CSV table of C-alpha atoms in Angstrom, one decimal:
chain,number,residue,atom,x,y,z
H,2,MET,CA,17.5,22.4,-6.6
H,3,ARG,CA,20.2,20.9,-4.3
H,4,LYS,CA,20.2,17.2,-4.0
H,5,THR,CA,21.2,15.4,-0.7
H,6,ASN,CA,20.8,11.9,-1.9
H,7,ASN,CA,19.5,9.8,-4.7
H,8,TYR,CA,17.8,7.1,-2.8
H,9,PRO,CA,15.8,4.4,-4.8
H,10,PHE,CA,12.0,4.9,-4.9
H,11,VAL,CA,9.6,2.0,-4.3
H,12,LEU,CA,6.0,2.4,-5.5
H,13,VAL,CA,3.7,0.3,-3.9
H,14,HIS,CA,0.2,-0.6,-5.5
H,15,GLY,CA,-3.1,-1.1,-3.5
H,16,TYR,CA,-5.9,-3.8,-3.7
H,17,LEU,CA,-6.8,-5.5,-6.9
H,18,CYS,CA,-3.9,-3.9,-8.6
H,19,TRP,CA,-0.6,-5.1,-9.9
H,20,GLY,CA,3.2,-4.6,-10.5
H,21,ASN,CA,6.3,-5.6,-12.3
H,22,ASP,CA,5.5,-9.3,-12.3
H,23,ASP,CA,2.2,-8.9,-14.0
H,24,ARG,CA,2.4,-8.7,-17.8
H,25,ILE,CA,-0.6,-6.3,-17.8
H,26,ASN,CA,1.9,-3.7,-16.1
H,27,ASP,CA,3.9,-3.5,-19.4
H,28,ILE,CA,1.0,-2.3,-21.2
H,29,CYS,CA,-1.3,-0.5,-18.5
H,30,PRO,CA,1.0,0.1,-15.4
H,31,THR,CA,-0.9,0.7,-12.1
H,32,PHE,CA,1.1,3.8,-11.7
H,33,GLY,CA,0.0,5.5,-15.1
H,34,MET,CA,-2.5,3.2,-16.7
H,35,TRP,CA,-2.9,4.5,-20.1
H,36,ASN,CA,-1.6,8.0,-19.4
H,37,GLY,CA,2.0,7.3,-19.3
H,38,SER,CA,4.1,5.7,-16.2
H,39,ALA,CA,5.4,7.1,-13.0
H,40,LYS,CA,8.2,4.7,-13.0
H,41,THR,CA,9.3,5.8,-16.4
H,42,ALA,CA,9.0,9.5,-15.7
H,43,LEU,CA,11.3,9.0,-12.7
H,44,LEU,CA,13.8,6.8,-14.5
H,45,ASP,CA,14.0,9.5,-17.5
H,46,ASP,CA,14.6,12.3,-14.7
H,47,GLY,CA,17.6,10.2,-13.4
H,48,TYR,CA,16.1,8.7,-10.3
H,49,ILE,CA,16.0,4.9,-9.5
H,50,ALA,CA,12.4,3.6,-9.4
H,51,ASP,CA,10.4,0.4,-9.4
H,52,THR,CA,6.9,-1.0,-8.9
H,53,PRO,CA,7.0,-4.4,-7.2
H,54,SER,CA,4.0,-6.8,-7.6
H,55,VAL,CA,2.7,-7.7,-4.0
H,56,GLY,CA,-0.5,-9.7,-3.1
H,57,MET,CA,-3.5,-8.0,-4.5
H,58,PHE,CA,-5.7,-9.7,-2.1
H,59,SER,CA,-3.1,-9.9,0.7
H,60,GLY,CA,-3.0,-8.4,4.1
H,61,MET,CA,-0.6,-5.6,5.0
H,62,TRP,CA,1.8,-8.0,6.9
H,63,ASP,CA,2.1,-10.4,4.1
H,64,ARG,CA,2.7,-7.6,1.6
H,65,ALA,CA,5.1,-6.0,3.8
H,66,CYS,CA,7.2,-9.2,4.1
H,67,GLU,CA,7.0,-9.3,0.2
H,68,LEU,CA,8.2,-5.9,-0.2
H,69,TYR,CA,11.3,-6.4,2.3
H,70,ALA,CA,12.3,-9.6,0.1
H,71,PHE,CA,11.8,-7.7,-3.1
H,72,ILE,CA,13.9,-4.8,-2.0
H,73,LYS,CA,16.6,-6.5,0.0
H,74,GLY,CA,16.7,-9.8,-1.9
H,75,GLY,CA,16.2,-13.5,-0.8
H,76,ARG,CA,13.2,-15.4,-0.2
H,77,VAL,CA,9.8,-14.1,1.3
H,78,ASP,CA,9.5,-15.2,4.9
H,79,TYR,CA,6.1,-14.5,6.2
H,80,GLY,CA,7.3,-15.4,9.6
H,81,LYS,CA,6.8,-18.8,11.5
H,82,VAL,CA,4.2,-17.7,14.1
H,83,HIS,CA,2.2,-15.7,11.6
H,84,SER,CA,2.1,-18.5,9.1
H,85,GLU,CA,1.0,-21.3,11.4
H,86,ARG,CA,-1.6,-19.0,12.9
H,87,ASN,CA,-3.1,-18.0,9.5
H,88,GLY,CA,-2.8,-21.2,7.7
H,89,HIS,CA,-0.5,-20.7,5.0
H,90,ALA,CA,3.1,-21.5,4.0
H,91,ARG,CA,5.9,-19.7,5.7
H,92,PHE,CA,8.0,-19.1,2.6
H,93,GLY,CA,7.2,-17.5,-0.7
H,94,LYS,CA,9.2,-16.4,-3.6
H,95,THR,CA,12.8,-15.5,-4.0
H,96,TYR,CA,14.0,-12.2,-5.3
H,97,PRO,CA,17.6,-11.1,-6.5
H,98,GLY,CA,17.3,-7.7,-4.7
H,99,TYR,CA,16.2,-4.4,-6.0
H,100,VAL,CA,18.5,-2.7,-3.6
H,101,PRO,CA,20.9,-5.4,-2.2
H,102,ASN,CA,23.0,-3.1,-0.2
H,103,TRP,CA,19.8,-1.7,1.5
H,104,GLY,CA,20.6,-0.8,5.1
H,105,GLU,CA,24.5,-1.3,4.6
H,106,LEU,CA,27.1,1.5,4.8
H,107,ASP,CA,28.4,3.0,1.8
H,108,GLU,CA,31.8,4.1,0.6
H,109,ASN,CA,31.3,7.3,2.8
H,110,GLY,CA,29.8,5.4,5.7
H,111,LYS,CA,26.3,6.3,5.1
H,112,ILE,CA,23.4,4.1,5.3
H,113,GLN,CA,21.7,3.2,2.0
H,114,LYS,CA,18.2,4.2,2.4
H,115,ILE,CA,15.0,4.2,0.3
H,116,ASN,CA,11.9,6.1,-0.3
H,117,LEU,CA,8.5,4.6,-0.1
H,118,ILE,CA,5.4,5.7,-2.0
H,119,GLY,CA,2.2,3.9,-1.4
H,120,HIS,CA,-1.1,4.3,-3.0
H,121,SER,CA,-4.4,3.2,-1.3
H,122,PHE,CA,-3.8,0.0,0.6
H,123,GLY,CA,-0.3,0.7,-0.3
H,124,GLY,CA,-0.3,3.5,2.3
H,125,PRO,CA,-0.8,0.8,5.2
H,126,THR,CA,1.5,-1.6,3.5
H,127,VAL,CA,4.5,0.7,3.7
H,128,ARG,CA,3.7,1.6,7.0
H,129,THR,CA,3.6,-2.0,8.2
H,130,LEU,CA,6.9,-2.3,6.5
H,131,ILE,CA,8.5,0.5,8.4
H,132,HIS,CA,6.9,-0.7,11.7
H,133,LEU,CA,8.7,-4.1,11.2
H,134,LEU,CA,11.9,-2.5,10.2
H,135,ALA,CA,11.9,-0.5,13.3
H,136,GLU,CA,10.4,-2.6,15.8
H,137,GLY,CA,10.5,-6.1,14.3
H,138,SER,CA,8.0,-8.5,15.7
H,139,GLU,CA,8.0,-9.7,19.4
H,140,ILE,CA,5.7,-12.5,18.7
H,141,GLU,CA,8.0,-13.9,16.0
H,142,ARG,CA,11.2,-13.4,18.3
H,143,GLN,CA,9.5,-15.4,21.0
H,144,GLY,CA,8.1,-18.3,18.8
H,145,THR,CA,11.2,-18.8,16.5
H,146,ASP,CA,14.6,-20.2,17.1
H,147,PRO,CA,16.9,-17.2,16.8
H,148,ASP,CA,19.0,-19.1,14.2
H,149,ASP,CA,15.7,-19.1,11.9
H,150,LEU,CA,14.6,-15.7,12.5
H,151,SER,CA,14.0,-13.4,9.5
H,152,ASP,CA,16.1,-10.3,9.8
H,153,LEU,CA,12.9,-8.2,9.1
H,154,PHE,CA,11.4,-9.6,12.6
H,155,LYS,CA,14.6,-8.5,14.6
H,156,GLY,CA,13.9,-4.7,14.2
H,157,GLY,CA,16.4,-2.1,14.6
H,158,LYS,CA,16.3,-0.9,11.1
H,159,VAL,CA,14.3,2.5,11.2
H,160,LYS,CA,17.3,4.3,9.5
H,161,TRP,CA,16.7,2.4,6.5
H,162,VAL,CA,13.9,4.7,5.2
H,163,HIS,CA,14.4,8.2,4.3
H,164,SER,CA,10.8,9.1,3.2
H,165,CYS,CA,7.3,7.8,3.3
H,166,THR,CA,4.6,9.2,1.0
H,167,THR,CA,1.0,8.1,0.7
H,168,LEU,CA,-1.4,8.7,-2.0
H,169,ALA,CA,-5.1,8.3,-0.9
H,170,GLY,CA,-3.9,6.1,1.7
H,171,THR,CA,-6.5,3.9,3.6
H,172,HIS,CA,-4.7,4.8,7.0
H,173,ASN,CA,-7.9,4.6,9.2
H,174,GLY,CA,-10.1,2.2,7.2
H,175,VAL,CA,-12.9,3.2,4.8
H,176,THR,CA,-16.8,2.8,5.2
H,177,LEU,CA,-17.2,0.8,2.1
H,178,PRO,CA,-16.4,-2.7,3.7
H,179,GLU,CA,-19.0,-2.1,6.2
H,180,GLN,CA,-21.5,-1.4,3.7
H,181,ILE,CA,-20.8,-4.5,1.6
H,182,GLN,CA,-20.3,-6.6,4.6
H,183,PRO,CA,-23.0,-9.1,3.6
H,184,VAL,CA,-21.5,-9.9,0.3
H,185,ILE,CA,-17.8,-9.8,1.2
H,186,LYS,CA,-17.2,-13.4,1.9
H,187,PRO,CA,-19.3,-14.9,-0.9
H,188,LEU,CA,-17.5,-12.2,-3.2
H,189,ALA,CA,-14.0,-12.9,-1.7
H,190,PHE,CA,-14.6,-16.7,-2.0
H,191,THR,CA,-15.7,-16.4,-5.6
H,192,ILE,CA,-12.6,-14.4,-6.5
H,193,PHE,CA,-10.3,-16.8,-4.8
H,194,SER,CA,-11.9,-19.7,-6.2
H,195,LEU,CA,-10.7,-18.5,-9.7
H,196,ALA,CA,-7.0,-18.9,-8.4
H,197,PRO,CA,-6.7,-22.7,-8.9
H,198,LEU,CA,-8.5,-22.7,-12.0
H,199,THR,CA,-6.2,-19.7,-13.8
H,200,SER,CA,-2.9,-21.1,-12.0
H,201,GLY,CA,-0.4,-21.9,-14.6
H,202,THR,CA,-2.4,-20.4,-17.5
H,203,TRP,CA,-1.7,-17.3,-19.6
H,204,PHE,CA,-4.2,-15.4,-17.3
H,205,SER,CA,-2.1,-15.8,-14.1
H,206,LYS,CA,1.0,-14.6,-16.0
H,207,VAL,CA,-1.1,-11.2,-17.1
H,208,TYR,CA,-2.9,-10.8,-13.9
H,209,GLY,CA,-1.6,-12.9,-11.3
H,210,PHE,CA,-3.2,-13.6,-7.7
H,211,HIS,CA,0.2,-14.0,-6.0
H,212,LEU,CA,-1.1,-16.8,-3.5
H,213,ASP,CA,2.2,-18.7,-3.6
H,214,ARG,CA,1.9,-19.2,0.0
H,215,PHE,CA,-1.3,-21.2,-0.6
H,216,GLY,CA,0.6,-23.3,-3.3
H,217,LEU,CA,-0.5,-21.4,-6.2
H,218,SER,CA,1.7,-19.5,-8.7
H,219,SER,CA,1.7,-18.7,-12.5
H,220,GLN,CA,4.1,-21.6,-13.0
H,221,THR,CA,1.7,-24.2,-11.4
H,222,LYS,CA,-0.3,-26.0,-13.7
H,223,HIS,CA,-3.6,-28.3,-12.9
H,224,VAL,CA,-3.4,-27.6,-9.0
H,225,SER,CA,-5.3,-29.6,-6.6
H,226,TRP,CA,-6.1,-27.0,-3.9
H,227,ASP,CA,-7.8,-27.9,-0.6
H,228,PRO,CA,-11.1,-25.7,-0.6
H,229,THR,CA,-10.8,-25.7,3.4
H,230,LEU,CA,-7.7,-23.4,3.1
H,231,LEU,CA,-9.7,-20.9,1.1
H,232,LEU,CA,-12.5,-21.0,3.4
H,233,HIS,CA,-10.2,-20.7,6.2
H,234,TYR,CA,-8.7,-17.5,4.5
H,235,VAL,CA,-11.8,-15.9,3.8
H,236,ASN,CA,-13.1,-16.3,7.4
H,237,LEU,CA,-9.9,-14.7,8.8
H,238,LYS,CA,-9.8,-11.2,10.3
H,239,GLU,CA,-6.1,-10.7,10.7
H,240,ASP,CA,-4.4,-11.4,7.3
H,241,ASN,CA,-7.4,-10.6,5.3
H,242,ILE,CA,-7.4,-7.4,3.3
H,243,HIS,CA,-11.1,-6.9,3.4
H,244,TRP,CA,-11.3,-6.7,7.1
H,245,GLU,CA,-8.0,-4.8,7.1
H,246,LEU,CA,-9.6,-2.1,5.0
H,247,SER,CA,-12.4,-1.4,7.3
H,248,ARG,CA,-12.2,1.1,10.1
H,249,GLU,CA,-12.3,-1.6,12.6
H,250,GLY,CA,-9.5,-3.5,11.0
H,251,ALA,CA,-7.0,-0.7,10.2
H,252,LYS,CA,-7.5,0.5,13.9
H,253,GLU,CA,-6.8,-2.7,15.5
H,254,LEU,CA,-3.8,-3.7,13.3
H,255,THR,CA,-2.1,-0.4,13.4
H,256,LYS,CA,-2.7,0.5,17.0
H,257,ASP,CA,1.0,0.2,17.7
H,258,TYR,CA,2.3,1.9,14.7
H,259,THR,CA,4.0,5.4,15.1
H,260,VAL,CA,6.2,7.9,13.3
H,261,TYR,CA,10.0,8.2,13.6
H,262,ASP,CA,12.2,11.1,13.7
H,263,ASN,CA,14.4,10.3,11.0
H,264,ILE,CA,11.8,9.7,8.4
H,265,TYR,CA,9.8,12.4,6.4
H,266,TYR,CA,5.9,11.6,6.0
H,267,PHE,CA,3.8,13.1,3.4
H,268,SER,CA,0.3,12.4,2.8
H,269,TYR,CA,-1.9,13.2,-0.3
H,270,TYR,CA,-5.5,12.9,-0.7
H,271,GLY,CA,-8.3,13.9,-3.1
H,272,VAL,CA,-12.0,14.6,-3.1
H,273,ARG,CA,-14.3,14.6,-6.0
H,274,THR,CA,-17.9,14.6,-4.5
H,275,ALA,CA,-20.2,17.4,-3.5
H,276,LYS,CA,-23.2,17.7,-1.2
H,277,ASN,CA,-26.4,16.3,-2.6
H,278,LYS,CA,-30.1,17.1,-2.1
H,279,LYS,CA,-30.3,14.6,1.0
H,280,GLY,CA,-27.1,16.0,2.8
H,281,GLY,CA,-24.9,13.3,1.8
H,282,GLN,CA,-22.3,13.3,-0.9
H,283,SER,CA,-22.4,12.1,-4.7
H,284,GLY,CA,-19.5,12.1,-7.3
H,285,THR,CA,-19.2,15.0,-9.5
H,286,LYS,CA,-19.4,15.1,-13.2
H,287,ASP,CA,-15.7,15.1,-13.4
H,288,MET,CA,-15.3,11.9,-11.4
H,289,TRP,CA,-14.4,8.5,-13.4
H,290,LEU,CA,-17.8,6.9,-14.2
H,291,PRO,CA,-17.1,3.6,-12.5
H,292,MET,CA,-16.1,5.5,-9.3
H,293,ARG,CA,-19.5,7.2,-8.9
H,294,PRO,CA,-21.6,4.3,-7.5
H,295,PHE,CA,-19.0,4.0,-4.8
H,296,ALA,CA,-18.7,7.5,-4.1
H,297,TRP,CA,-22.3,7.6,-3.6
H,298,MET,CA,-22.3,4.6,-1.1
H,299,SER,CA,-19.5,6.0,0.7
H,300,GLY,CA,-21.0,9.5,0.7
H,301,ASN,CA,-24.3,8.5,2.3
H,302,PHE,CA,-23.4,5.9,4.7
H,303,LYS,CA,-24.7,6.3,8.3
H,304,ARG,CA,-24.3,10.0,8.0
H,305,LYS,CA,-26.0,10.8,11.2
H,306,THR,CA,-24.2,8.2,13.1
H,307,ILE,CA,-20.5,8.4,12.0
H,308,GLY,CA,-20.6,12.2,11.2
H,309,ASP,CA,-20.6,14.5,8.0
H,310,GLU,CA,-16.9,14.4,7.9
H,311,TRP,CA,-16.8,11.0,6.7
H,312,MET,CA,-19.2,11.7,3.8
H,313,PRO,CA,-16.6,13.4,1.4
H,314,ASN,CA,-14.5,11.1,-0.7
H,315,ASP,CA,-12.5,10.2,-3.7
H,316,GLY,CA,-14.9,7.5,-4.8
H,317,LEU,CA,-13.5,5.0,-2.6
H,318,VAL,CA,-11.6,6.6,0.3
H,319,ASN,CA,-13.2,8.9,2.9
H,320,ILE,CA,-11.3,12.0,3.8
H,321,PRO,CA,-10.5,10.9,7.3
H,322,ALA,CA,-9.3,7.7,6.1
H,323,ALA,CA,-6.6,9.3,4.0
H,324,HIS,CA,-5.7,12.5,5.8
H,325,HIS,CA,-3.4,10.9,8.2
H,326,PRO,CA,-3.2,8.1,10.6
H,327,PHE,CA,-5.4,9.4,13.5
H,328,LYS,CA,-2.6,8.8,16.5
H,329,ASP,CA,0.0,10.4,14.6
H,330,PRO,CA,1.2,14.3,14.9
H,331,TRP,CA,0.5,16.1,11.7
H,332,GLN,CA,0.8,19.6,10.1
H,333,ASP,CA,-0.4,21.2,6.9
H,334,PHE,CA,2.3,21.0,4.2
H,335,ASP,CA,4.5,24.0,4.4
H,336,PRO,CA,7.4,23.9,1.9
H,337,ALA,CA,9.6,26.1,4.0
H,338,ASN,CA,9.1,24.0,7.0
H,339,ILE,CA,9.1,20.4,6.2
H,340,LYS,CA,9.6,18.3,9.4
H,341,PRO,CA,10.5,14.8,9.9
H,342,GLY,CA,8.6,12.6,12.3
H,343,ILE,CA,5.4,14.1,11.4
H,344,TRP,CA,2.8,13.9,8.7
H,345,ASN,CA,3.2,16.8,6.3
H,346,VAL,CA,-0.4,16.9,4.8
H,347,MET,CA,-0.7,18.2,1.3
H,348,PRO,CA,-3.7,20.5,0.3
H,349,GLN,CA,-6.7,18.8,-0.5
H,350,GLU,CA,-6.9,17.9,-4.2
H,351,TYR,CA,-9.9,17.9,-6.7
H,352,LYS,CA,-9.2,14.2,-7.8
H,353,ASP,CA,-10.7,10.8,-7.5
H,354,HIS,CA,-9.1,7.7,-6.3
H,355,THR,CA,-7.8,6.5,-9.7
H,356,SER,CA,-6.4,9.9,-10.4
H,357,TYR,CA,-3.3,8.8,-8.5
H,358,MET,CA,-3.0,6.0,-10.8
H,359,GLY,CA,-3.2,8.2,-13.9
H,360,VAL,CA,-6.8,7.9,-14.9
H,361,LEU,CA,-8.3,11.0,-16.8
H,362,GLU,CA,-4.9,12.9,-15.9
H,363,ASP,CA,-2.7,14.5,-18.5
H,364,LYS,CA,0.3,12.5,-19.2
H,365,GLU,CA,2.8,15.3,-18.6
H,366,VAL,CA,0.9,16.5,-15.5
H,367,TYR,CA,0.8,13.1,-14.1
H,368,ALA,CA,4.6,12.7,-14.7
H,369,GLN,CA,5.4,16.0,-13.2
H,370,PHE,CA,3.3,15.1,-10.2
H,371,PHE,CA,5.7,12.0,-9.4
H,372,ARG,CA,8.9,14.2,-10.2
H,373,ASP,CA,7.8,16.8,-7.7
H,374,ILE,CA,7.6,14.2,-5.0
H,375,ALA,CA,11.2,12.9,-6.0
H,376,ASP,CA,12.7,16.3,-6.3
H,377,ARG,CA,11.1,17.3,-2.8
H,378,VAL,CA,12.4,14.5,-1.0
H,379,THR,CA,15.8,14.1,-2.5
H,380,ASP,CA,16.4,17.7,-1.3
H,381,LEU,CA,15.6,17.3,2.2
H,382,PRO,CA,18.4,16.8,4.8
H,383,VAL,CA,19.3,13.0,5.5
H,384,ILE,CA,18.9,12.0,9.0
H,385,GLU,CA,21.3,9.3,10.2
């Protein structure tokens, strides 16, 4: 296979999951779990790859800002206007830079690009990063001194990305948040209340909450945290992952997103439910057991109201959520006709949501899945 490039890969995890900065990733990586490591498989095959930690409870904007700092290097800047509006600190961690020359010209005068892969909520996260790279943020530009404005919010960087691949991405939101709406706020409050209790302990180093912008980090011990900040965050719509995972939230926050002619887009999705006696969908016997209750919930929710097409799912994500962003153009994947600026949607797979994390997958098959993705995008013509 002819390689046209060897751009680095950035694998972005979803809700509740983890990356490099969490010690759990050393023994049980999000991309691989107990069946190997996608990152290792790519590295062994000569590719450059990494799996950053972004906020497991954070919204897509904050996660995109963290990704930008991780890749380019420097201190996370969540934006002056955004931070003030959402009640948290403007700045976060400082990173050395995974690809410090990202966006710069190489010795041949070519732009240093990257490849993005996002699983689950990692899908909207990488799309948000692309949107900010391309368009920047008019709100931040208007509300921030030009000398104090993060380069991310200036826009004009759409050529910095070669490909965008999503695995069971929550593009159009999922139905589950609607079903558990009465318990979301109490659940979120309980989860986030654990953050100050575990801050600075071994637990926060193994599985960190990544809430530095709220004054919490794995290095901070015995913190005194104002609970009103927590209440404010839990009650937010914008900047709250639970709302952003809903169909309403996803539609609102991504309404201005689009695709770009220089980027190749791929979407993978799986289904592991089957029609049940009541006309809805239930998980099959091959579905990972912890997924089955959620599969049943997602497969029987307001069927007559929202339509049968929303019932099949992978245990967490409904087919329409993951197939492709509703507003964007798409085509069925054709290896002989891969186009940029359009979603190339892969054939439906018999997988559940955690299959893309390696759960119940054969180690070599799982590794080959990621090598195939890498082989494909590095063989595509680079569009400057």
